[in-house]
C-alpha cells in the first residue's frame, strides 16, 4: 500500500518543523516508515534553489520568477523524493508544500491561485497531500517566537512587511475554509506536546484508513 502524504503549513514561527518531527516520531512508534522533508528543498537541486530564493543575488526576484523557482524546486522534490517514497509505502511529512506557494506567491504576492495551480500541474502533476495541517498561532505569540528565533536575521521572504505576512495568513485561512476536506486547521498555541495531541486527532482518519 502506498504511503500517506501530510504537509504542514502556516506562517513563520508557527511551529511546523517541531510538529513535523513530533508527528514523525509518533508514526514511527506505530511501525510506519516516515520521511520528513521540507520546502523549498528536500533534494540537492531543490536545496540549491532554496539558497537562491532565501538569499537572492542582486536585487532579488520578481514575483513571476520567484513563483517559477518555487515550482521548479517542488518539481524536483516531488519527482525524486516524495513520489518514490510514497510508492514504496513510506509516509511523507513535508514542512510546507504547494499551499505555501498559493498563500505567499498567489495570495500575498498577488499572482492569483490559477497561476500557482497551473505551475503545480505542469511541474508536479498537481500532486496534493492527503492532508494539509494548517497551524494557526496568535500574532503576538508568533512575533515573540520569531524575535527569539531569527532576531534581525530573517531571510528574503521572512523579512517582508507585516502587511505581506498578514496577507499570507488571510490567504491560508481562505484556502482552508474553501477546501475543508484538504485542510485540518489546528490551534498552534500552547505547549508543543499539547499541539502534537491536537495533530494526532487531526490525522486519526488517515491512520484508520490504513487499518
Ligand atoms: P523556512 O525557513 O523554511 O520557513 P519558516 O520561516 O516557516 O521556518 O523558509 C521558507 C520561506 O519561504 C518562508 O518565508 C516561506 C517561503 N515560501 C514561499 O514563499 N513559497 C513557498 O512555496 C514555500 C515552500 C515557502
JSON list of C-alpha atoms and ligand atoms in Angstrom, two decimals:
[
{"chain": "A", "resi": 1, "resn": "UNK", "atom": "CA", "xyz": [0.00, 0.00, 0.00]},
{"chain": "A", "resi": 2, "resn": "UNK", "atom": "CA", "xyz": [1.31, 3.44, -0.82]},
{"chain": "A", "resi": 3, "resn": "UNK", "atom": "CA", "xyz": [2.30, 5.85, 1.95]},
{"chain": "A", "resi": 4, "resn": "UNK", "atom": "CA", "xyz": [0.37, 8.89, 3.05]},
{"chain": "A", "resi": 5, "resn": "UNK", "atom": "CA", "xyz": [1.43, 12.46, 2.42]},
{"chain": "A", "resi": 6, "resn": "UNK", "atom": "CA", "xyz": [0.97, 15.07, 5.14]},
{"chain": "A", "resi": 7, "resn": "UNK", "atom": "CA", "xyz": [2.03, 18.72, 4.76]},
{"chain": "A", "resi": 8, "resn": "UNK", "atom": "CA", "xyz": [2.40, 21.32, 7.49]},
{"chain": "A", "resi": 9, "resn": "UNK", "atom": "CA", "xyz": [1.56, 24.89, 6.62]},
{"chain": "A", "resi": 10, "resn": "UNK", "atom": "CA", "xyz": [1.34, 28.24, 8.38]},
{"chain": "A", "resi": 11, "resn": "UNK", "atom": "CA", "xyz": [3.26, 31.47, 8.80]},
{"chain": "A", "resi": 12, "resn": "UNK", "atom": "CA", "xyz": [6.83, 31.79, 10.01]},
{"chain": "A", "resi": 13, "resn": "UNK", "atom": "CA", "xyz": [7.40, 30.57, 13.56]},
{"chain": "A", "resi": 14, "resn": "UNK", "atom": "CA", "xyz": [4.13, 28.61, 13.71]},
{"chain": "A", "resi": 15, "resn": "UNK", "atom": "CA", "xyz": [5.98, 25.52, 14.97]},
{"chain": "A", "resi": 16, "resn": "UNK", "atom": "CA", "xyz": [5.79, 23.47, 11.77]},
{"chain": "A", "resi": 17, "resn": "UNK", "atom": "CA", "xyz": [9.25, 21.91, 12.00]},
{"chain": "A", "resi": 18, "resn": "UNK", "atom": "CA", "xyz": [8.87, 20.92, 15.65]},
{"chain": "A", "resi": 19, "resn": "UNK", "atom": "CA", "xyz": [5.46, 19.41, 14.98]},
{"chain": "A", "resi": 20, "resn": "UNK", "atom": "CA", "xyz": [6.68, 17.60, 11.86]},
{"chain": "A", "resi": 21, "resn": "UNK", "atom": "CA", "xyz": [9.38, 15.90, 13.95]},
{"chain": "A", "resi": 22, "resn": "UNK", "atom": "CA", "xyz": [6.96, 15.02, 16.78]},
{"chain": "A", "resi": 23, "resn": "UNK", "atom": "CA", "xyz": [4.50, 13.55, 14.32]},
{"chain": "A", "resi": 24, "resn": "UNK", "atom": "CA", "xyz": [7.24, 11.53, 12.60]},
{"chain": "A", "resi": 25, "resn": "UNK", "atom": "CA", "xyz": [8.28, 10.02, 15.94]},
{"chain": "A", "resi": 26, "resn": "UNK", "atom": "CA", "xyz": [4.68, 9.13, 16.76]},
{"chain": "A", "resi": 27, "resn": "UNK", "atom": "CA", "xyz": [4.17, 7.45, 13.38]},
{"chain": "A", "resi": 28, "resn": "UNK", "atom": "CA", "xyz": [7.47, 5.56, 13.61]},
{"chain": "A", "resi": 29, "resn": "UNK", "atom": "CA", "xyz": [6.39, 4.31, 17.04]},
{"chain": "A", "resi": 30, "resn": "UNK", "atom": "CA", "xyz": [3.41, 2.78, 15.22]},
{"chain": "A", "resi": 31, "resn": "UNK", "atom": "CA", "xyz": [5.80, 0.90, 12.95]},
{"chain": "A", "resi": 32, "resn": "UNK", "atom": "CA", "xyz": [5.50, 3.18, 9.91]},
{"chain": "A", "resi": 33, "resn": "UNK", "atom": "CA", "xyz": [8.38, 4.26, 7.66]},
{"chain": "A", "resi": 34, "resn": "UNK", "atom": "CA", "xyz": [8.45, 8.05, 7.68]},
{"chain": "A", "resi": 35, "resn": "UNK", "atom": "CA", "xyz": [10.40, 10.58, 5.62]},
{"chain": "A", "resi": 36, "resn": "UNK", "atom": "CA", "xyz": [10.45, 14.14, 6.98]},
{"chain": "A", "resi": 37, "resn": "UNK", "atom": "CA", "xyz": [11.33, 16.76, 4.42]},
{"chain": "A", "resi": 38, "resn": "UNK", "atom": "CA", "xyz": [10.85, 20.47, 3.74]},
{"chain": "A", "resi": 39, "resn": "UNK", "atom": "CA", "xyz": [10.24, 23.07, 1.06]},
{"chain": "A", "resi": 40, "resn": "UNK", "atom": "CA", "xyz": [11.83, 24.82, -0.57]},
{"chain": "A", "resi": 41, "resn": "UNK", "atom": "CA", "xyz": [14.36, 21.98, -0.50]},
{"chain": "A", "resi": 42, "resn": "UNK", "atom": "CA", "xyz": [14.44, 18.27, 0.12]},
{"chain": "A", "resi": 43, "resn": "UNK", "atom": "CA", "xyz": [16.75, 17.29, -2.78]},
{"chain": "A", "resi": 44, "resn": "UNK", "atom": "CA", "xyz": [20.19, 18.57, -3.77]},
{"chain": "A", "resi": 45, "resn": "UNK", "atom": "CA", "xyz": [18.75, 20.62, -6.64]},
{"chain": "A", "resi": 46, "resn": "UNK", "atom": "CA", "xyz": [15.85, 22.00, -4.63]},
{"chain": "A", "resi": 47, "resn": "UNK", "atom": "CA", "xyz": [18.17, 22.94, -1.74]},
{"chain": "A", "resi": 48, "resn": "UNK", "atom": "CA", "xyz": [20.31, 24.88, -4.24]},
{"chain": "A", "resi": 49, "resn": "UNK", "atom": "CA", "xyz": [17.18, 26.71, -5.43]},
{"chain": "A", "resi": 50, "resn": "UNK", "atom": "CA", "xyz": [16.28, 27.35, -1.76]},
{"chain": "A", "resi": 51, "resn": "UNK", "atom": "CA", "xyz": [19.52, 29.31, -1.36]},
{"chain": "A", "resi": 52, "resn": "UNK", "atom": "CA", "xyz": [18.70, 31.34, -4.48]},
{"chain": "A", "resi": 53, "resn": "UNK", "atom": "CA", "xyz": [15.24, 32.13, -3.10]},
{"chain": "A", "resi": 54, "resn": "UNK", "atom": "CA", "xyz": [16.05, 32.93, 0.52]},
{"chain": "A", "resi": 55, "resn": "UNK", "atom": "CA", "xyz": [19.35, 34.69, -0.11]},
{"chain": "A", "resi": 56, "resn": "UNK", "atom": "CA", "xyz": [18.83, 36.07, -3.60]},
{"chain": "A", "resi": 57, "resn": "UNK", "atom": "CA", "xyz": [21.59, 37.55, -5.69]},
{"chain": "A", "resi": 58, "resn": "UNK", "atom": "CA", "xyz": [21.46, 41.18, -6.80]},
{"chain": "A", "resi": 59, "resn": "UNK", "atom": "CA", "xyz": [18.17, 42.95, -6.32]},
{"chain": "A", "resi": 60, "resn": "UNK", "atom": "CA", "xyz": [16.18, 39.74, -5.81]},
{"chain": "A", "resi": 61, "resn": "UNK", "atom": "CA", "xyz": [13.47, 38.07, -7.93]},
{"chain": "A", "resi": 62, "resn": "UNK", "atom": "CA", "xyz": [10.35, 39.46, -9.47]},
{"chain": "A", "resi": 63, "resn": "UNK", "atom": "CA", "xyz": [7.05, 37.84, -8.49]},
{"chain": "A", "resi": 64, "resn": "UNK", "atom": "CA", "xyz": [6.86, 35.54, -11.54]},
{"chain": "A", "resi": 65, "resn": "UNK", "atom": "CA", "xyz": [10.48, 34.39, -11.36]},
{"chain": "A", "resi": 66, "resn": "UNK", "atom": "CA", "xyz": [10.05, 33.68, -7.64]},
{"chain": "A", "resi": 67, "resn": "UNK", "atom": "CA", "xyz": [6.94, 31.55, -8.25]},
{"chain": "A", "resi": 68, "resn": "UNK", "atom": "CA", "xyz": [8.72, 29.64, -11.05]},
{"chain": "A", "resi": 69, "resn": "UNK", "atom": "CA", "xyz": [11.71, 28.92, -8.81]},
{"chain": "A", "resi": 70, "resn": "UNK", "atom": "CA", "xyz": [9.46, 27.55, -6.05]},
{"chain": "A", "resi": 71, "resn": "UNK", "atom": "CA", "xyz": [7.65, 25.42, -8.63]},
{"chain": "A", "resi": 72, "resn": "UNK", "atom": "CA", "xyz": [10.95, 24.17, -10.10]},
{"chain": "A", "resi": 73, "resn": "UNK", "atom": "CA", "xyz": [12.27, 23.21, -6.66]},
{"chain": "A", "resi": 74, "resn": "UNK", "atom": "CA", "xyz": [8.98, 21.42, -5.95]},
{"chain": "A", "resi": 75, "resn": "UNK", "atom": "CA", "xyz": [9.05, 19.54, -9.27]},
{"chain": "A", "resi": 76, "resn": "UNK", "atom": "CA", "xyz": [12.46, 18.07, -8.42]},
{"chain": "A", "resi": 77, "resn": "UNK", "atom": "CA", "xyz": [11.41, 17.29, -4.85]},
{"chain": "A", "resi": 78, "resn": "UNK", "atom": "CA", "xyz": [8.22, 15.56, -5.95]},
{"chain": "A", "resi": 79, "resn": "UNK", "atom": "CA", "xyz": [9.85, 13.53, -8.76]},
{"chain": "A", "resi": 80, "resn": "UNK", "atom": "CA", "xyz": [12.99, 12.47, -6.93]},
{"chain": "A", "resi": 81, "resn": "UNK", "atom": "CA", "xyz": [11.91, 12.14, -3.32]},
{"chain": "A", "resi": 82, "resn": "UNK", "atom": "CA", "xyz": [8.22, 12.44, -2.50]},
{"chain": "A", "resi": 83, "resn": "UNK", "atom": "CA", "xyz": [6.71, 10.20, -5.20]},
{"chain": "A", "resi": 84, "resn": "UNK", "atom": "CA", "xyz": [9.27, 7.40, -4.85]},
{"chain": "A", "resi": 85, "resn": "UNK", "atom": "CA", "xyz": [8.83, 7.43, -1.06]},
{"chain": "A", "resi": 86, "resn": "UNK", "atom": "CA", "xyz": [5.03, 7.24, -1.28]},
{"chain": "A", "resi": 87, "resn": "UNK", "atom": "CA", "xyz": [5.25, 4.47, -3.88]},
{"chain": "A", "resi": 88, "resn": "UNK", "atom": "CA", "xyz": [7.41, 2.39, -1.56]},
{"chain": "A", "resi": 89, "resn": "UNK", "atom": "CA", "xyz": [4.88, 2.71, 1.28]},
{"chain": "A", "resi": 90, "resn": "UNK", "atom": "CA", "xyz": [6.74, 5.43, 3.20]},
{"chain": "A", "resi": 91, "resn": "UNK", "atom": "CA", "xyz": [4.73, 8.22, 4.82]},
{"chain": "A", "resi": 92, "resn": "UNK", "atom": "CA", "xyz": [5.99, 11.66, 3.84]},
{"chain": "A", "resi": 93, "resn": "UNK", "atom": "CA", "xyz": [5.74, 14.64, 6.18]},
{"chain": "A", "resi": 94, "resn": "UNK", "atom": "CA", "xyz": [6.61, 17.88, 4.45]},
{"chain": "A", "resi": 95, "resn": "UNK", "atom": "CA", "xyz": [7.31, 21.19, 6.18]},
{"chain": "A", "resi": 96, "resn": "UNK", "atom": "CA", "xyz": [5.45, 23.44, 3.65]},
{"chain": "A", "resi": 97, "resn": "UNK", "atom": "CA", "xyz": [4.22, 22.40, 0.20]},
{"chain": "A", "resi": 98, "resn": "UNK", "atom": "CA", "xyz": [2.20, 23.91, -2.66]},
{"chain": "A", "resi": 99, "resn": "UNK", "atom": "CA", "xyz": [-0.25, 25.69, -0.33]},
{"chain": "A", "resi": 100, "resn": "UNK", "atom": "CA", "xyz": [2.67, 27.90, 0.75]},
{"chain": "A", "resi": 101, "resn": "UNK", "atom": "CA", "xyz": [3.05, 28.97, -2.89]},
{"chain": "A", "resi": 102, "resn": "UNK", "atom": "CA", "xyz": [-0.69, 29.58, -3.08]},
{"chain": "A", "resi": 103, "resn": "UNK", "atom": "CA", "xyz": [-0.65, 31.73, 0.08]},
{"chain": "A", "resi": 104, "resn": "UNK", "atom": "CA", "xyz": [2.67, 33.57, -0.39]},
{"chain": "A", "resi": 105, "resn": "UNK", "atom": "CA", "xyz": [3.07, 33.95, -4.16]},
{"chain": "A", "resi": 106, "resn": "UNK", "atom": "CA", "xyz": [-0.57, 33.54, -5.20]},
{"chain": "A", "resi": 107, "resn": "UNK", "atom": "CA", "xyz": [-2.18, 35.48, -2.33]},
{"chain": "A", "resi": 108, "resn": "UNK", "atom": "CA", "xyz": [0.26, 37.94, -0.73]},
{"chain": "A", "resi": 109, "resn": "UNK", "atom": "CA", "xyz": [2.34, 38.14, -3.96]},
{"chain": "A", "resi": 110, "resn": "UNK", "atom": "CA", "xyz": [-0.88, 38.77, -5.94]},
{"chain": "A", "resi": 111, "resn": "UNK", "atom": "CA", "xyz": [-0.22, 36.26, -8.76]},
{"chain": "A", "resi": 112, "resn": "UNK", "atom": "CA", "xyz": [-3.55, 34.56, -8.09]},
{"chain": "A", "resi": 113, "resn": "UNK", "atom": "CA", "xyz": [-4.43, 30.96, -7.40]},
{"chain": "A", "resi": 114, "resn": "UNK", "atom": "CA", "xyz": [-4.87, 29.90, -11.05]},
{"chain": "A", "resi": 115, "resn": "UNK", "atom": "CA", "xyz": [-1.27, 30.78, -11.92]},
{"chain": "A", "resi": 116, "resn": "UNK", "atom": "CA", "xyz": [0.12, 28.79, -8.99]},
{"chain": "A", "resi": 117, "resn": "UNK", "atom": "CA", "xyz": [-2.07, 25.74, -9.54]},
{"chain": "A", "resi": 118, "resn": "UNK", "atom": "CA", "xyz": [-1.17, 25.74, -13.27]},
{"chain": "A", "resi": 119, "resn": "UNK", "atom": "CA", "xyz": [2.54, 25.79, -12.46]},
{"chain": "A", "resi": 120, "resn": "UNK", "atom": "CA", "xyz": [1.98, 22.98, -9.98]},
{"chain": "A", "resi": 121, "resn": "UNK", "atom": "CA", "xyz": [0.11, 20.94, -12.54]},
{"chain": "A", "resi": 122, "resn": "UNK", "atom": "CA", "xyz": [2.90, 21.34, -15.07]},
{"chain": "A", "resi": 123, "resn": "UNK", "atom": "CA", "xyz": [5.77, 20.86, -12.61]},
{"chain": "A", "resi": 124, "resn": "UNK", "atom": "CA", "xyz": [4.46, 18.23, -10.23]},
{"chain": "A", "resi": 125, "resn": "UNK", "atom": "CA", "xyz": [1.41, 16.68, -11.87]},
{"chain": "A", "resi": 126, "resn": "UNK", "atom": "CA", "xyz": [-0.77, 18.60, -9.42]},
{"chain": "A", "resi": 127, "resn": "UNK", "atom": "CA", "xyz": [0.18, 16.28, -6.53]},
{"chain": "A", "resi": 128, "resn": "UNK", "atom": "CA", "xyz": [-1.77, 17.14, -3.37]},
{"chain": "A", "resi": 129, "resn": "UNK", "atom": "CA", "xyz": [-1.10, 15.98, 0.18]},
{"chain": "A", "resi": 130, "resn": "UNK", "atom": "CA", "xyz": [-3.63, 13.57, 1.68]},
{"chain": "A", "resi": 131, "resn": "UNK", "atom": "CA", "xyz": [-3.95, 16.16, 4.43]},
{"chain": "A", "resi": 132, "resn": "UNK", "atom": "CA", "xyz": [-2.62, 19.68, 4.94]},
{"chain": "A", "resi": 133, "resn": "UNK", "atom": "CA", "xyz": [-2.32, 20.72, 8.58]},
{"chain": "A", "resi": 134, "resn": "UNK", "atom": "CA", "xyz": [-2.58, 24.48, 8.93]},
{"chain": "A", "resi": 135, "resn": "UNK", "atom": "CA", "xyz": [-1.08, 25.60, 12.23]},
{"chain": "A", "resi": 136, "resn": "UNK", "atom": "CA", "xyz": [-2.65, 28.79, 13.48]},
{"chain": "A", "resi": 137, "resn": "UNK", "atom": "CA", "xyz": [-0.85, 30.82, 16.14]},
{"chain": "A", "resi": 138, "resn": "UNK", "atom": "CA", "xyz": [-1.81, 34.19, 17.69]},
{"chain": "A", "resi": 139, "resn": "UNK", "atom": "CA", "xyz": [0.06, 37.11, 16.15]},
{"chain": "A", "resi": 140, "resn": "UNK", "atom": "CA", "xyz": [1.61, 38.27, 19.45]},
{"chain": "A", "resi": 141, "resn": "UNK", "atom": "CA", "xyz": [2.95, 34.79, 20.19]},
{"chain": "A", "resi": 142, "resn": "UNK", "atom": "CA", "xyz": [4.34, 34.50, 16.66]},
{"chain": "A", "resi": 143, "resn": "UNK", "atom": "CA", "xyz": [6.15, 37.81, 16.98]},
{"chain": "A", "resi": 144, "resn": "UNK", "atom": "CA", "xyz": [7.79, 36.64, 20.23]},
{"chain": "A", "resi": 145, "resn": "UNK", "atom": "CA", "xyz": [8.85, 33.28, 18.74]},
{"chain": "A", "resi": 146, "resn": "UNK", "atom": "CA", "xyz": [10.29, 34.93, 15.64]},
{"chain": "A", "resi": 147, "resn": "UNK", "atom": "CA", "xyz": [12.23, 37.51, 17.62]},
{"chain": "A", "resi": 148, "resn": "UNK", "atom": "CA", "xyz": [13.72, 34.66, 19.68]},
{"chain": "A", "resi": 149, "resn": "UNK", "atom": "CA", "xyz": [14.49, 32.55, 16.61]},
{"chain": "A", "resi": 150, "resn": "UNK", "atom": "CA", "xyz": [15.60, 35.00, 13.94]},
{"chain": "A", "resi": 151, "resn": "UNK", "atom": "CA", "xyz": [16.37, 38.25, 15.77]},
{"chain": "A", "resi": 152, "resn": "UNK", "atom": "CA", "xyz": [17.02, 40.66, 12.92]},
{"chain": "A", "resi": 153, "resn": "UNK", "atom": "CA", "xyz": [18.36, 37.88, 10.66]},
{"chain": "A", "resi": 154, "resn": "UNK", "atom": "CA", "xyz": [15.22, 36.89, 8.76]},
{"chain": "A", "resi": 155, "resn": "UNK", "atom": "CA", "xyz": [15.53, 35.67, 5.15]},
{"chain": "A", "resi": 156, "resn": "UNK", "atom": "CA", "xyz": [14.37, 37.46, 1.99]},
{"chain": "A", "resi": 157, "resn": "UNK", "atom": "CA", "xyz": [10.77, 36.27, 2.37]},
{"chain": "A", "resi": 158, "resn": "UNK", "atom": "CA", "xyz": [10.50, 36.08, 6.17]},
{"chain": "A", "resi": 159, "resn": "UNK", "atom": "CA", "xyz": [11.76, 39.69, 6.30]},
{"chain": "A", "resi": 160, "resn": "UNK", "atom": "CA", "xyz": [8.89, 41.12, 4.21]},
{"chain": "A", "resi": 161, "resn": "UNK", "atom": "CA", "xyz": [6.42, 43.62, 5.66]},
{"chain": "A", "resi": 162, "resn": "UNK", "atom": "CA", "xyz": [3.87, 42.88, 8.36]},
{"chain": "A", "resi": 163, "resn": "UNK", "atom": "CA", "xyz": [1.21, 43.60, 5.77]},
{"chain": "A", "resi": 164, "resn": "UNK", "atom": "CA", "xyz": [2.61, 40.89, 3.48]},
{"chain": "A", "resi": 165, "resn": "UNK", "atom": "CA", "xyz": [2.61, 38.32, 6.30]},
{"chain": "A", "resi": 166, "resn": "UNK", "atom": "CA", "xyz": [-0.92, 39.29, 7.36]},
{"chain": "A", "resi": 167, "resn": "UNK", "atom": "CA", "xyz": [-1.99, 38.75, 3.79]},
{"chain": "A", "resi": 168, "resn": "UNK", "atom": "CA", "xyz": [-0.30, 35.31, 3.81]},
{"chain": "A", "resi": 169, "resn": "UNK", "atom": "CA", "xyz": [-2.24, 34.39, 6.96]},
{"chain": "A", "resi": 170, "resn": "UNK", "atom": "CA", "xyz": [-5.52, 35.58, 5.40]},
{"chain": "A", "resi": 171, "resn": "UNK", "atom": "CA", "xyz": [-4.78, 33.57, 2.25]},
{"chain": "A", "resi": 172, "resn": "UNK", "atom": "CA", "xyz": [-4.13, 30.39, 4.26]},
{"chain": "A", "resi": 173, "resn": "UNK", "atom": "CA", "xyz": [-7.38, 30.86, 6.19]},
{"chain": "A", "resi": 174, "resn": "UNK", "atom": "CA", "xyz": [-9.30, 31.41, 2.99]},
{"chain": "A", "resi": 175, "resn": "UNK", "atom": "CA", "xyz": [-7.82, 28.30, 1.31]},
{"chain": "A", "resi": 176, "resn": "UNK", "atom": "CA", "xyz": [-8.66, 26.21, 4.38]},
{"chain": "A", "resi": 177, "resn": "UNK", "atom": "CA", "xyz": [-12.22, 27.45, 4.56]},
{"chain": "A", "resi": 178, "resn": "UNK", "atom": "CA", "xyz": [-12.82, 26.76, 0.85]},
{"chain": "A", "resi": 179, "resn": "UNK", "atom": "CA", "xyz": [-11.22, 23.29, 0.97]},
{"chain": "A", "resi": 180, "resn": "UNK", "atom": "CA", "xyz": [-12.32, 21.79, 4.27]},
{"chain": "A", "resi": 181, "resn": "UNK", "atom": "CA", "xyz": [-11.56, 18.22, 3.14]},
{"chain": "A", "resi": 182, "resn": "UNK", "atom": "CA", "xyz": [-7.99, 19.11, 2.22]},
{"chain": "A", "resi": 183, "resn": "UNK", "atom": "CA", "xyz": [-7.13, 21.13, 5.34]},
{"chain": "A", "resi": 184, "resn": "UNK", "atom": "CA", "xyz": [-7.18, 20.48, 9.07]},
{"chain": "A", "resi": 185, "resn": "UNK", "atom": "CA", "xyz": [-6.84, 23.78, 10.90]},
{"chain": "A", "resi": 186, "resn": "UNK", "atom": "CA", "xyz": [-5.05, 23.13, 14.19]},
{"chain": "A", "resi": 187, "resn": "UNK", "atom": "CA", "xyz": [-4.61, 25.58, 17.07]},
{"chain": "A", "resi": 188, "resn": "UNK", "atom": "CA", "xyz": [-0.82, 26.00, 17.32]},
{"chain": "A", "resi": 189, "resn": "UNK", "atom": "CA", "xyz": [-0.89, 27.96, 20.60]},
{"chain": "A", "resi": 190, "resn": "UNK", "atom": "CA", "xyz": [0.40, 26.36, 23.79]},
{"chain": "A", "resi": 191, "resn": "UNK", "atom": "CA", "xyz": [2.97, 23.71, 24.65]},
{"chain": "A", "resi": 192, "resn": "UNK", "atom": "CA", "xyz": [4.39, 21.65, 21.77]},
{"chain": "A", "resi": 193, "resn": "UNK", "atom": "CA", "xyz": [3.04, 18.44, 23.30]},
{"chain": "A", "resi": 194, "resn": "UNK", "atom": "CA", "xyz": [-0.49, 19.82, 23.51]},
{"chain": "A", "resi": 195, "resn": "UNK", "atom": "CA", "xyz": [-0.32, 20.93, 19.88]},
{"chain": "A", "resi": 196, "resn": "UNK", "atom": "CA", "xyz": [1.02, 17.47, 18.98]},
{"chain": "A", "resi": 197, "resn": "UNK", "atom": "CA", "xyz": [-2.00, 15.84, 20.64]},
{"chain": "A", "resi": 198, "resn": "UNK", "atom": "CA", "xyz": [-4.32, 18.03, 18.55]},
{"chain": "A", "resi": 199, "resn": "UNK", "atom": "CA", "xyz": [-2.44, 16.99, 15.41]},
{"chain": "A", "resi": 200, "resn": "UNK", "atom": "CA", "xyz": [-2.78, 13.30, 16.27]},
{"chain": "A", "resi": 201, "resn": "UNK", "atom": "CA", "xyz": [-6.53, 13.94, 16.49]},
{"chain": "A", "resi": 202, "resn": "UNK", "atom": "CA", "xyz": [-6.48, 15.59, 13.06]},
{"chain": "A", "resi": 203, "resn": "UNK", "atom": "CA", "xyz": [-4.70, 12.65, 11.36]},
{"chain": "A", "resi": 204, "resn": "UNK", "atom": "CA", "xyz": [-6.68, 9.91, 13.13]},
{"chain": "A", "resi": 205, "resn": "UNK", "atom": "CA", "xyz": [-8.74, 9.38, 9.97]},
{"chain": "A", "resi": 206, "resn": "UNK", "atom": "CA", "xyz": [-5.64, 8.71, 7.86]},
{"chain": "A", "resi": 207, "resn": "UNK", "atom": "CA", "xyz": [-4.35, 6.14, 10.34]},
{"chain": "A", "resi": 208, "resn": "UNK", "atom": "CA", "xyz": [-7.72, 4.41, 10.44]},
{"chain": "A", "resi": 209, "resn": "UNK", "atom": "CA", "xyz": [-7.92, 4.19, 6.61]},
{"chain": "A", "resi": 210, "resn": "UNK", "atom": "CA", "xyz": [-4.74, 2.18, 6.80]},
{"chain": "A", "resi": 211, "resn": "UNK", "atom": "CA", "xyz": [-6.10, -0.47, 9.16]},
{"chain": "B", "resi": 1, "resn": "LIG", "atom": "P1", "xyz": [11.67, 28.48, 6.09]},
{"chain": "B", "resi": 1, "resn": "LIG", "atom": "O1", "xyz": [12.77, 28.98, 6.95]},
{"chain": "B", "resi": 1, "resn": "LIG", "atom": "O2", "xyz": [11.72, 27.07, 5.64]},
{"chain": "B", "resi": 1, "resn": "LIG", "atom": "O3", "xyz": [10.23, 28.69, 6.71]},
{"chain": "B", "resi": 1, "resn": "LIG", "atom": "P2", "xyz": [9.83, 29.07, 8.20]},
{"chain": "B", "resi": 1, "resn": "LIG", "atom": "O4", "xyz": [10.20, 30.50, 8.36]},
{"chain": "B", "resi": 1, "resn": "LIG", "atom": "O5", "xyz": [8.37, 28.81, 8.24]},
{"chain": "B", "resi": 1, "resn": "LIG", "atom": "O6", "xyz": [10.60, 28.15, 9.09]},
{"chain": "B", "resi": 1, "resn": "LIG", "atom": "O7", "xyz": [11.63, 29.47, 4.86]},
{"chain": "B", "resi": 1, "resn": "LIG", "atom": "C1", "xyz": [10.87, 29.30, 3.80]},
{"chain": "B", "resi": 1, "resn": "LIG", "atom": "C2", "xyz": [10.37, 30.65, 3.36]},
{"chain": "B", "resi": 1, "resn": "LIG", "atom": "O8", "xyz": [9.91, 30.52, 2.02]},
{"chain": "B", "resi": 1, "resn": "LIG", "atom": "C3", "xyz": [9.21, 31.15, 4.19]},
{"chain": "B", "resi": 1, "resn": "LIG", "atom": "O9", "xyz": [9.30, 32.55, 4.32]},
{"chain": "B", "resi": 1, "resn": "LIG", "atom": "C4", "xyz": [8.01, 30.83, 3.33]},
{"chain": "B", "resi": 1, "resn": "LIG", "atom": "C5", "xyz": [8.55, 30.93, 1.94]},
{"chain": "B", "resi": 1, "resn": "LIG", "atom": "N1", "xyz": [7.87, 30.06, 0.94]},
{"chain": "B", "resi": 1, "resn": "LIG", "atom": "C6", "xyz": [7.16, 30.66, -0.09]},
{"chain": "B", "resi": 1, "resn": "LIG", "atom": "O10", "xyz": [7.07, 31.90, -0.17]},
{"chain": "B", "resi": 1, "resn": "LIG", "atom": "N2", "xyz": [6.54, 29.87, -1.02]},
{"chain": "B", "resi": 1, "resn": "LIG", "atom": "C7", "xyz": [6.64, 28.51, -1.00]},
{"chain": "B", "resi": 1, "resn": "LIG", "atom": "O11", "xyz": [6.08, 27.82, -1.88]},
{"chain": "B", "resi": 1, "resn": "LIG", "atom": "C8", "xyz": [7.39, 27.90, 0.07]},
{"chain": "B", "resi": 1, "resn": "LIG", "atom": "C9", "xyz": [7.50, 26.40, 0.14]},
{"chain": "B", "resi": 1, "resn": "LIG", "atom": "C10", "xyz": [7.98, 28.72, 1.02]}
]
